[in-house]
Short mmCIF file of C-alpha atoms in Angstrom, two decimals:
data_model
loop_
_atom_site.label_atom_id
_atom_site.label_comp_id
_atom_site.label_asym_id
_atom_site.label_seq_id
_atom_site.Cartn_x
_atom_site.Cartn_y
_atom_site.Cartn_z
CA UNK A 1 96.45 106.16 139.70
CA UNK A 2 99.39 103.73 140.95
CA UNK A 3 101.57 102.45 138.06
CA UNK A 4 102.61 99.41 138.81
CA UNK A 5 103.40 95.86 137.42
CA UNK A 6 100.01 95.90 135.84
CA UNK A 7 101.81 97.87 133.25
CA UNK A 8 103.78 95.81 131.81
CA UNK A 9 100.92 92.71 132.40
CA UNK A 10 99.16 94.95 130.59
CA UNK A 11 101.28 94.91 127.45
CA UNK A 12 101.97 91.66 127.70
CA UNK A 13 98.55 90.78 127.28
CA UNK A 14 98.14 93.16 124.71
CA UNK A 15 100.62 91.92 122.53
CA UNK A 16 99.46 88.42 123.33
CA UNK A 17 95.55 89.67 122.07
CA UNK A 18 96.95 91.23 119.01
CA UNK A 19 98.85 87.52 118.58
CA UNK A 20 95.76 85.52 118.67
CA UNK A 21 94.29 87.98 116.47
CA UNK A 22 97.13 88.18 114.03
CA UNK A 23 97.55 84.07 113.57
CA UNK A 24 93.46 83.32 114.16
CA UNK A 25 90.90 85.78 113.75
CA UNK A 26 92.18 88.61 111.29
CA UNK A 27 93.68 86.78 107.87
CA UNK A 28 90.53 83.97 107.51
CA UNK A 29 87.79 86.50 107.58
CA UNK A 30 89.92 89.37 105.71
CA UNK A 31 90.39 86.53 102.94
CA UNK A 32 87.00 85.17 103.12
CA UNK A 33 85.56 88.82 102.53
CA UNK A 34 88.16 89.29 99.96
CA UNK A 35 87.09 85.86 98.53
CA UNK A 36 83.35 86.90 98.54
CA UNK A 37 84.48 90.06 96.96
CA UNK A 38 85.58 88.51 94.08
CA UNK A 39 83.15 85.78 93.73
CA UNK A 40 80.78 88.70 93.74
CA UNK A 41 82.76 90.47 90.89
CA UNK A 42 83.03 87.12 88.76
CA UNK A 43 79.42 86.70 89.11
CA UNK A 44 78.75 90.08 87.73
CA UNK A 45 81.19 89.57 84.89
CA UNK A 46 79.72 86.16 84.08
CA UNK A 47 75.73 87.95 83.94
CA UNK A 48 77.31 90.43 81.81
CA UNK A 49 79.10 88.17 79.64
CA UNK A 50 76.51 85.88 79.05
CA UNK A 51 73.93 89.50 78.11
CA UNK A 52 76.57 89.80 75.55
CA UNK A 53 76.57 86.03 74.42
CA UNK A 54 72.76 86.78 73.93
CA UNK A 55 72.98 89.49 71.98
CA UNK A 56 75.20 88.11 69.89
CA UNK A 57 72.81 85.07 69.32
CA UNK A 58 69.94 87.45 69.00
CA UNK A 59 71.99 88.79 66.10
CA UNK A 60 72.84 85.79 64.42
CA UNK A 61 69.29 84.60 64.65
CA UNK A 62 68.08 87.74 62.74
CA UNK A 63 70.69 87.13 60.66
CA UNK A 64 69.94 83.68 59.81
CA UNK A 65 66.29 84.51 59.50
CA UNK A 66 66.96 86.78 56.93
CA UNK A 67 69.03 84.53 55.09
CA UNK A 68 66.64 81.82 55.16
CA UNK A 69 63.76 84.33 53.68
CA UNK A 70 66.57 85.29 51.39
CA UNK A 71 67.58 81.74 50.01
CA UNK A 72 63.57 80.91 49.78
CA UNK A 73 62.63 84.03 47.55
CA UNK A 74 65.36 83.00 45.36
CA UNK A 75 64.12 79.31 45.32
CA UNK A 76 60.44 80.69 44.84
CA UNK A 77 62.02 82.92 41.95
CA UNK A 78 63.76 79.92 39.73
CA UNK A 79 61.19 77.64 40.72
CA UNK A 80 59.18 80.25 38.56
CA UNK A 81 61.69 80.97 36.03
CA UNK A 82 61.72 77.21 35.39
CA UNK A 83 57.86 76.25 35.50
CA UNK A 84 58.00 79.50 32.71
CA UNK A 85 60.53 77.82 30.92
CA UNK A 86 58.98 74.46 31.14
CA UNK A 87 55.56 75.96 29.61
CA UNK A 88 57.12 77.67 26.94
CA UNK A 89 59.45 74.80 25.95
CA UNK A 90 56.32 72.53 25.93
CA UNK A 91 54.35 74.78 23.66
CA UNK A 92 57.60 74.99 21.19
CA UNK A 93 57.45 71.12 21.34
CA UNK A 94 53.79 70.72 21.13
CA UNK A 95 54.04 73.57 17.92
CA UNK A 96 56.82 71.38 16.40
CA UNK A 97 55.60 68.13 16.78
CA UNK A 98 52.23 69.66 15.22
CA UNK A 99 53.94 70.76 12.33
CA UNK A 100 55.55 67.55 11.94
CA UNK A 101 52.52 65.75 12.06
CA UNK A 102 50.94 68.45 9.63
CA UNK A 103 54.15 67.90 7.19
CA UNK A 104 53.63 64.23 7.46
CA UNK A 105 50.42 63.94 6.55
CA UNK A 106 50.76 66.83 4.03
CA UNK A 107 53.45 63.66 2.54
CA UNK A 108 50.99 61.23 2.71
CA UNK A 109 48.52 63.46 1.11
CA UNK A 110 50.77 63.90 -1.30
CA UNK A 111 51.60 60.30 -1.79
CA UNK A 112 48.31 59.06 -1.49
CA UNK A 113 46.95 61.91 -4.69
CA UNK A 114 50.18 60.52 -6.62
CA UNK A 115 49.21 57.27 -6.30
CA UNK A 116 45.66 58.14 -6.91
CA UNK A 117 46.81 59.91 -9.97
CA UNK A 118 49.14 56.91 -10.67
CA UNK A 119 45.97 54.73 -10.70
CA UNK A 120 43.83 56.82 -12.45
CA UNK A 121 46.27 57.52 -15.44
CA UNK A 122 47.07 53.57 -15.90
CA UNK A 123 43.22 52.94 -15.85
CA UNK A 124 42.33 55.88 -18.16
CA UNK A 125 45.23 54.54 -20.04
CA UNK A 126 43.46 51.65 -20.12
CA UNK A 127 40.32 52.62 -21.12
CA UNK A 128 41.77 55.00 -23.57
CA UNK A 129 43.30 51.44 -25.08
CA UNK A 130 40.57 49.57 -24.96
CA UNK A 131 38.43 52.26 -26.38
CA UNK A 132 41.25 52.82 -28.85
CA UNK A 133 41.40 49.12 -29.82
CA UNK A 134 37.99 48.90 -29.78
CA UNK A 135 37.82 51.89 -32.42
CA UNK A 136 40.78 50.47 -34.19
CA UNK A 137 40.11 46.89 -33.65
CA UNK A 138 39.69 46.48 -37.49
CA UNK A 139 42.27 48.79 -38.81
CA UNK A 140 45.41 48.98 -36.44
CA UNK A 141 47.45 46.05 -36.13
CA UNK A 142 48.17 45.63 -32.01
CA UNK A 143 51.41 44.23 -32.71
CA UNK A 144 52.70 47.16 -34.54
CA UNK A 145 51.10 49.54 -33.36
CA UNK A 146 52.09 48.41 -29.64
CA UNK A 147 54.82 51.09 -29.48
CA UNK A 148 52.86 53.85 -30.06
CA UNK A 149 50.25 53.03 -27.75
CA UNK A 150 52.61 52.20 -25.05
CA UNK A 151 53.77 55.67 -25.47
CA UNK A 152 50.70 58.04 -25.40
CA UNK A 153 49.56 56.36 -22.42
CA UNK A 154 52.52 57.25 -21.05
CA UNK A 155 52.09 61.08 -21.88
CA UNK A 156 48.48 61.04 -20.39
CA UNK B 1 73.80 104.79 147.60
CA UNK B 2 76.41 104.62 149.98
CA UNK B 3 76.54 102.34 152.81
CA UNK B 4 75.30 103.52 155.84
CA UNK B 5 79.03 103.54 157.69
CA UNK B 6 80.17 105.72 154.12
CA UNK B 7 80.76 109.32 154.03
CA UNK B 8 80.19 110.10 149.91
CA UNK B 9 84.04 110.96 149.60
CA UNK B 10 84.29 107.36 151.33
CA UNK B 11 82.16 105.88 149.07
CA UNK B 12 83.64 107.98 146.03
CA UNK B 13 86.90 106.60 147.57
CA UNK B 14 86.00 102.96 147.46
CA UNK B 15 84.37 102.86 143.93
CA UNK B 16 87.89 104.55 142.31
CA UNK B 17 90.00 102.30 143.80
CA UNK B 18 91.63 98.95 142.08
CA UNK B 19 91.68 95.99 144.01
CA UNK B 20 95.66 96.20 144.36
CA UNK B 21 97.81 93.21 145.65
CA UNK B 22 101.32 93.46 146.42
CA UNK B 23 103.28 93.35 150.07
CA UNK B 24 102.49 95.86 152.53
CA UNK B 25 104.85 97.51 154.55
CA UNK B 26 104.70 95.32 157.58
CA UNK B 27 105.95 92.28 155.11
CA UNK B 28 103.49 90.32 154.37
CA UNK B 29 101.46 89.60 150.61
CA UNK B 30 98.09 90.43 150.57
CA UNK B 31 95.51 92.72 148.75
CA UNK B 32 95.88 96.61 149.75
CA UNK B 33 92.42 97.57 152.40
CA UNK B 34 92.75 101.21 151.04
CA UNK B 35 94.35 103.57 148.86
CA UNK B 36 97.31 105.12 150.85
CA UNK B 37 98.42 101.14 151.38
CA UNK B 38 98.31 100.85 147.75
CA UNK B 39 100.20 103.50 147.00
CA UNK B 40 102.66 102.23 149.24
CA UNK B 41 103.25 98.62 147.85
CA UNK B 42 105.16 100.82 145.38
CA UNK B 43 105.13 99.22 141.70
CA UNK B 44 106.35 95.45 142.36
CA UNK B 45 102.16 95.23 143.11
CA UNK B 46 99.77 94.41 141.02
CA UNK B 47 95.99 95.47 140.08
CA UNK B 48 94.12 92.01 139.84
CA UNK B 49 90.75 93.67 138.68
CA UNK B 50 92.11 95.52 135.88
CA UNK B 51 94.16 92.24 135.10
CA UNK B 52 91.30 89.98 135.65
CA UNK B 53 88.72 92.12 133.35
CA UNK B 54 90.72 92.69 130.26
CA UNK B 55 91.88 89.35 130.47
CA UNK B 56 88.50 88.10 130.64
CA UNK B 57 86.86 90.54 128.01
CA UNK B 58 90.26 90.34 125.55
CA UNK B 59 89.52 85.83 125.80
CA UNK B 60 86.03 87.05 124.65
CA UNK B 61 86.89 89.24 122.14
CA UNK B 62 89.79 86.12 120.43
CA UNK B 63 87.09 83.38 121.34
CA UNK B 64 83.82 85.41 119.43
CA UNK B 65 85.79 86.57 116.36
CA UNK B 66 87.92 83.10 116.19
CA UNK B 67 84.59 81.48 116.27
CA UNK B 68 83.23 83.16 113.34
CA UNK B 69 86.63 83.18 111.41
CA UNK B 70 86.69 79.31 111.72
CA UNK B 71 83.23 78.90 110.46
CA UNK B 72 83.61 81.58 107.72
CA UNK B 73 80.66 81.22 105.38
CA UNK B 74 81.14 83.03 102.04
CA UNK B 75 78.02 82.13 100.74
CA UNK B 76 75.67 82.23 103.87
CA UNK B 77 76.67 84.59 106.67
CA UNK B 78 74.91 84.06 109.85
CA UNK B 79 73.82 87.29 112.05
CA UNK B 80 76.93 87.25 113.78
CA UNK B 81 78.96 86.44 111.28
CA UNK B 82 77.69 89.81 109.41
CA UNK B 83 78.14 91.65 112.42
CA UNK B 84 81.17 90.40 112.88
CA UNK B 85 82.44 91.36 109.28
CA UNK B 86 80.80 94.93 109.41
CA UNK B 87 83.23 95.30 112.15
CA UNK B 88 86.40 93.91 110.35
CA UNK B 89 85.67 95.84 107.32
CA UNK B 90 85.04 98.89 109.08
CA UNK B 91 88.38 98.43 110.93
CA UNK B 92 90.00 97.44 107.26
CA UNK B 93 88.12 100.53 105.85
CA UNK B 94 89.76 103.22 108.19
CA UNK B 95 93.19 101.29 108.07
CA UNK B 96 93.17 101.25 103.92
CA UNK B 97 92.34 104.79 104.07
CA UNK B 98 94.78 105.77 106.14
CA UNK B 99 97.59 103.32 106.20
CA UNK B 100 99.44 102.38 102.94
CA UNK B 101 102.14 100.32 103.33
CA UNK B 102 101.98 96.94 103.48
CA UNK B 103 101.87 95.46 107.46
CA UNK B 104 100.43 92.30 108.64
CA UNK B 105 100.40 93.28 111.63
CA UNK B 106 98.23 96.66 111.35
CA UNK B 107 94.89 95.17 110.49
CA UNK B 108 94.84 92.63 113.54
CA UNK B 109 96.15 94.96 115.81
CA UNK B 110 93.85 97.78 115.03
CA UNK B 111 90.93 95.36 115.45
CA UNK B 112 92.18 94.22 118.68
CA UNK B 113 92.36 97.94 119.61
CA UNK B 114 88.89 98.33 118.75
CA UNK B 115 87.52 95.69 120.22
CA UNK B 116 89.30 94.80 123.16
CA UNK B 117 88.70 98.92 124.27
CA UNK B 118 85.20 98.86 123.32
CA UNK B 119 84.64 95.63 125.01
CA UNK B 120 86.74 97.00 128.36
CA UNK B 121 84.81 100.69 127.91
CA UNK B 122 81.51 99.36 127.71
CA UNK B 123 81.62 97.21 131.50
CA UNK B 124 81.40 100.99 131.79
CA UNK B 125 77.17 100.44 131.93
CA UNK B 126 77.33 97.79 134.56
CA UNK B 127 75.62 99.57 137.39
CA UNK B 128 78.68 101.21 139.85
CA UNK B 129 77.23 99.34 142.98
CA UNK B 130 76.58 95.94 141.18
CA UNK B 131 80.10 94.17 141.69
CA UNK B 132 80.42 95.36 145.18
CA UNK B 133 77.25 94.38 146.07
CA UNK B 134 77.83 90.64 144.37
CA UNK B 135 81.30 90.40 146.64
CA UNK B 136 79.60 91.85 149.62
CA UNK B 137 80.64 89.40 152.28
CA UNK B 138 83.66 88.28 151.00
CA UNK B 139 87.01 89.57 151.77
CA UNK B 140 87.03 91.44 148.51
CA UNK B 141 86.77 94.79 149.46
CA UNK B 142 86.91 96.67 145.79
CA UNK B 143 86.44 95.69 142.45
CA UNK B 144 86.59 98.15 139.47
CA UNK B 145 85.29 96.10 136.28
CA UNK B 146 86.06 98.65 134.12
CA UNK B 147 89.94 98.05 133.14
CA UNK B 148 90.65 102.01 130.85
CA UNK B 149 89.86 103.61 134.05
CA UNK B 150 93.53 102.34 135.35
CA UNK B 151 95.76 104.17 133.94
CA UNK B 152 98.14 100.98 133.75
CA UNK B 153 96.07 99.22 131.21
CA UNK B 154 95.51 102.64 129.01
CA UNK B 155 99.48 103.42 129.16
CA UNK B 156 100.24 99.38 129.08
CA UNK B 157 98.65 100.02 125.15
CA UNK B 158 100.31 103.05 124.51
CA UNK B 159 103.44 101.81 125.32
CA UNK B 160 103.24 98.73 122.95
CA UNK B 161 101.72 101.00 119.92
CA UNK B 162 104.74 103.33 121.01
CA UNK B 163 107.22 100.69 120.32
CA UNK B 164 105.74 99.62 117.56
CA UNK B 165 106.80 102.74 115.81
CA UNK B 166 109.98 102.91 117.05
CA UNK B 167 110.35 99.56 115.58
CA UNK B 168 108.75 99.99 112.66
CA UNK B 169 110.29 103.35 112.04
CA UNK B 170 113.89 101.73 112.31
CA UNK B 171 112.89 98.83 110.19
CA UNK B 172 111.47 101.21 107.14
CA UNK B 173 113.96 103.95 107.14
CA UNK B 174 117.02 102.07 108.76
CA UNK B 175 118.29 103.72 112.45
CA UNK B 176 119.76 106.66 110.36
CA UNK B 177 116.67 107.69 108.64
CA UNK B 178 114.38 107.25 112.12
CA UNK B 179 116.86 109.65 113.33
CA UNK B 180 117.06 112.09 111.29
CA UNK B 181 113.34 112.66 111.09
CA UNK B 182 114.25 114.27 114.69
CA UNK B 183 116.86 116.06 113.98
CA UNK B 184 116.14 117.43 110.28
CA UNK B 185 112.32 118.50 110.50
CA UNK B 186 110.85 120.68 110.01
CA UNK B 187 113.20 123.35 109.97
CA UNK B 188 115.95 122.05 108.27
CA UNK B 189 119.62 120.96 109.77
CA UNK B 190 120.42 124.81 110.16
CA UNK B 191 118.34 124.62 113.42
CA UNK B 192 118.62 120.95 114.75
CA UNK B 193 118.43 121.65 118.73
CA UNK B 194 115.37 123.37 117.73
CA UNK B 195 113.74 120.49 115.10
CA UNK B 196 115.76 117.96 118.46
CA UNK B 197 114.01 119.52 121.10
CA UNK B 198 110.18 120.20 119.14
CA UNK B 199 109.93 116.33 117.34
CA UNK B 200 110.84 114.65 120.99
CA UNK B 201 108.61 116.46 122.71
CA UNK B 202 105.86 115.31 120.17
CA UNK B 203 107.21 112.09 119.86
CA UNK B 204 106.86 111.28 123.24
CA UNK B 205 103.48 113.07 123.92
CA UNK B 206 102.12 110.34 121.28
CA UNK B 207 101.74 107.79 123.39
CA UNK B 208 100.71 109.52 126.55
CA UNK B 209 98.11 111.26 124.58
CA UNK B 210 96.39 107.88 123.22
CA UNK B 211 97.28 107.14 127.22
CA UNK B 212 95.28 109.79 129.00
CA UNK B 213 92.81 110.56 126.30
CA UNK B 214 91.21 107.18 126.96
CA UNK B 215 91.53 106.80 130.71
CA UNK B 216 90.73 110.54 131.31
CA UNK B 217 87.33 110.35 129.56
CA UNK B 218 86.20 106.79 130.93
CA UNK B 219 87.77 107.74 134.54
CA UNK B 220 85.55 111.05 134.53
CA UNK B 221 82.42 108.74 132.81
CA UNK B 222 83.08 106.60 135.39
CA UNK B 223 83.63 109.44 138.28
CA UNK B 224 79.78 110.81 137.69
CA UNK B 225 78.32 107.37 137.70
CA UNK B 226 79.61 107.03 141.13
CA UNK B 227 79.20 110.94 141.91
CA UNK B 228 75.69 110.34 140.87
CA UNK B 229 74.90 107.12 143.07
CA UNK B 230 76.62 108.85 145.67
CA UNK B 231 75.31 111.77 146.10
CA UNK B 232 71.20 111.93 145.40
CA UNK B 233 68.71 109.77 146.29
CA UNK B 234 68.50 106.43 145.17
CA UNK B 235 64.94 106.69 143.93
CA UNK B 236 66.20 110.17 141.62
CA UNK B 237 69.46 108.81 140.34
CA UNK B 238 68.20 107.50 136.82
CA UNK B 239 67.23 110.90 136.12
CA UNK B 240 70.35 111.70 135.37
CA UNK B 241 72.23 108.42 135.16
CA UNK B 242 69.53 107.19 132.38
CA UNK B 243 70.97 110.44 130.23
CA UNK B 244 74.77 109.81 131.11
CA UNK B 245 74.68 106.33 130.20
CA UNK B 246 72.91 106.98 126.89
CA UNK B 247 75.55 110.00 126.42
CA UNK B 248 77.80 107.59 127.16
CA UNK B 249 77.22 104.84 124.98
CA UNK B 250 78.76 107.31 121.50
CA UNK B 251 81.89 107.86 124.24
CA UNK B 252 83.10 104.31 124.89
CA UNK B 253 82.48 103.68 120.79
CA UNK B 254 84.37 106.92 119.89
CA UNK B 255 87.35 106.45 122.67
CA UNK B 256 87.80 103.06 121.31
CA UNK B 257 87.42 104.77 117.75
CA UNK B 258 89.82 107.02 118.41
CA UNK B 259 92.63 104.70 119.95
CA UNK B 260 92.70 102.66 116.94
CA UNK B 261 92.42 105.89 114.33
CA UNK B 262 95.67 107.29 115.83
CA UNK B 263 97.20 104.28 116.44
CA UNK B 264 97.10 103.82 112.97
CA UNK B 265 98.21 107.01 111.58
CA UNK B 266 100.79 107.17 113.94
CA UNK B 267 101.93 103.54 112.47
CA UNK B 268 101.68 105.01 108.83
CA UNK B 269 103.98 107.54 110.15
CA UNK B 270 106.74 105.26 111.28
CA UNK B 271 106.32 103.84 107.86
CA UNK B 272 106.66 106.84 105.77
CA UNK B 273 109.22 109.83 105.66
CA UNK B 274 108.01 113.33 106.00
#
């Protein structure tokens, strides 16, 4: 065990390894790993993120599902109301336009016996005046008796 | 199993010695042909195995890991590019558990700890007569491969990680506050030879201990390989080499471990007061 020059060759290499090392080998593969290291972390936050972003849309979707049955029970529910309404406002117009077909002819009924009555007065009038005239033919003067007559056939 | 010319403290002799060059006494340059002419070459000499192994293994270490960094795929890691980041984020694991300041430096040099000793530790399992026997016939007489069992290249780290506190303690506390860590713990200024004389001691002992911790285990590791091709029968050795090796496998991972655990706790020390 000599000491010599190969000492201080020695640390001369050393420091000349630890160089090389220092400028070329050390910093790229520390910062590649640390690199990795963090692609590895934003991947893991990305798969977690997007779990959440699913979740979310899983609740939405229920959400909107229920909604949607929501909004059709209601539509289901006045389309209902409204055929309801629509039957019972037919039957009040059907019933009204019966009873205005009912009062109408009742009218003409009406009309139809008054003018029937009319007709039947003015001809027993008539025959009441020609039997009358025919009774009276001998004794009553038509002229001045005219009066008269006109007026009881009036009454009958 | 030793040569045939080898007495096993020969051979033991040859197998623990680095291929030194430097100037012998007579004047001339040249590589040392034992131990005692090593020693004498004094320090202006140099080991040119332990220089040529880390050098080779610490270019491997920059090329492999440069290679993956440049063709970092976040998406699609190949095989080695996830083996490669089990071992930067096991390094950046023990340094954000430890270490928590903020230091560019700490992550690459901790990795280049790790790897660079583990890389040097395990030429550890190369066979002990395999690079003598390639350069058998050439004028290269030894060849250790494994670079942490010379002391130089253990204490050559130690130093640097040693200065790095020292700098790194000035820079965080300012040259007043790195001092008086010495001189006002833990006892309190009433007794400041006493804090002087216990924090230098430890101070100091920091860096040889990360020194001779990791050559003393690989140096003995290495010592029974050779003990054990030296000294029983060639056709018997993997009885116990087999075991060693596979022992020896969790040492070169836990020296290297080690040197980079206390290296950086020692670094979160200079960066934070007591």
């Amino acid at each position: 065990m000599n000491i010599n020059v190969t000492l201080i060759g020695q640390m001369i290499m050393f420091f000349m390894f630890v160089f090389f090392c220092m400028k070329y080998v050390w910093p790229p593969i520390v910062g590649a790993l640390a690199e990795r290291e963090q692609k590895i972390a934003e991947g893991l936050a990305a798969g977690e993120k997007g779990r959440h972003d699913l979740e979310l849309a899983e609740q939405r979707a229920t959400e909107l599902l229920r909604e949607g049955k929501e909004k059709a029970q209601e539509f289901i529910a006045n389309a209902e109301k409204r055929a309801t309404e629509l039957v019972e406002e037919s039957k009040l117009n059907a019933k009204a336009e019966g009873d205005r077909m009912i009062a109408a002819a009742r009218v003409q009924i009406e009309q139809e016996r008054n003018q029937a009555r009319e007709a039947l007065r003015e001809q027993v009038a008539a025959l009441a005046i020609t039997g009358a005239e025919q009774i009276l033919a001998r004794e009553v003067d038509v002229n001045a008796h005219h009066e008269l007559l006109q007026r009881l056939s009036a009454e009958i | 199993m030793a040569g045939e010319s080898q007495s096993p403290s020969e051979y033991i002799g040859h197998h623990i010695q680095n291929l030194t060059f430097g100037r012998t006494h007579d004047g001339h340059w040249g590589f040392a042909h034992d131990a005692r002419e090593a020693t004498e070459m004094g320090f202006m000499s140099i080991n040119v195995d332990t220089m040529l192994w880390s050098l080779v293994l610490g270019v491997l270490f920059i090329w492999l890991f440069g290679k993956v960094a440049r063709n970092f795929s976040v998406d699609k890691p190949s095989r080695l590019q996830s083996f490669i980041e089990v071992i930067v984020e096991f390094v950046n694991g023990a340094i954000k558990d430890t270490f928590h300041g903020k230091n560019a430096l700490i992550g690459p040099l901790a990795l280049t700890i790790f790897v660079w000793i583990f890389l040097m530790n395990l030429m550890d399992l190369v066979p002990v007569d395999l690079p003598g026997a390639i350069l058998q016939g050439t004028d290269i007489h030894f060849m250790k491969i494994v670079p942490t069992t010379d002391v130089n290249a253990t204490l050559g780290m130690a130093i640097t990680v040693f200065l790095l506190m020292i700098y790194y303690g000035i820079k965080v506390k300012g040259i007043g506050g790195f001092l008086a860590e010495f001189a006002f713990h833990p006892f309190g200024k009433w007794l400041l030879p006493v804090n002087l004389a216990l924090e230098l001691v430890s101070f100091f002992a920091k860096p040889l201990s990360l020194a001779l911790r990791l050559y003393g285990n690989l140096f003995a590791g290495e010592l029974i390989f050779v003990l054990i091709a030296a000294l029983i029968p060639i056709y018997m050795q993997w009885v116990l080499s087999l075991p060693w090796a596979i022992f020896h496998i969790l040492v070169i991972i836990l020296q290297a471990y080690i040197f980079m655990m206390l290296t950086i706790v020692y670094l979160s020390q200079a960066h934070e007061s007591h």
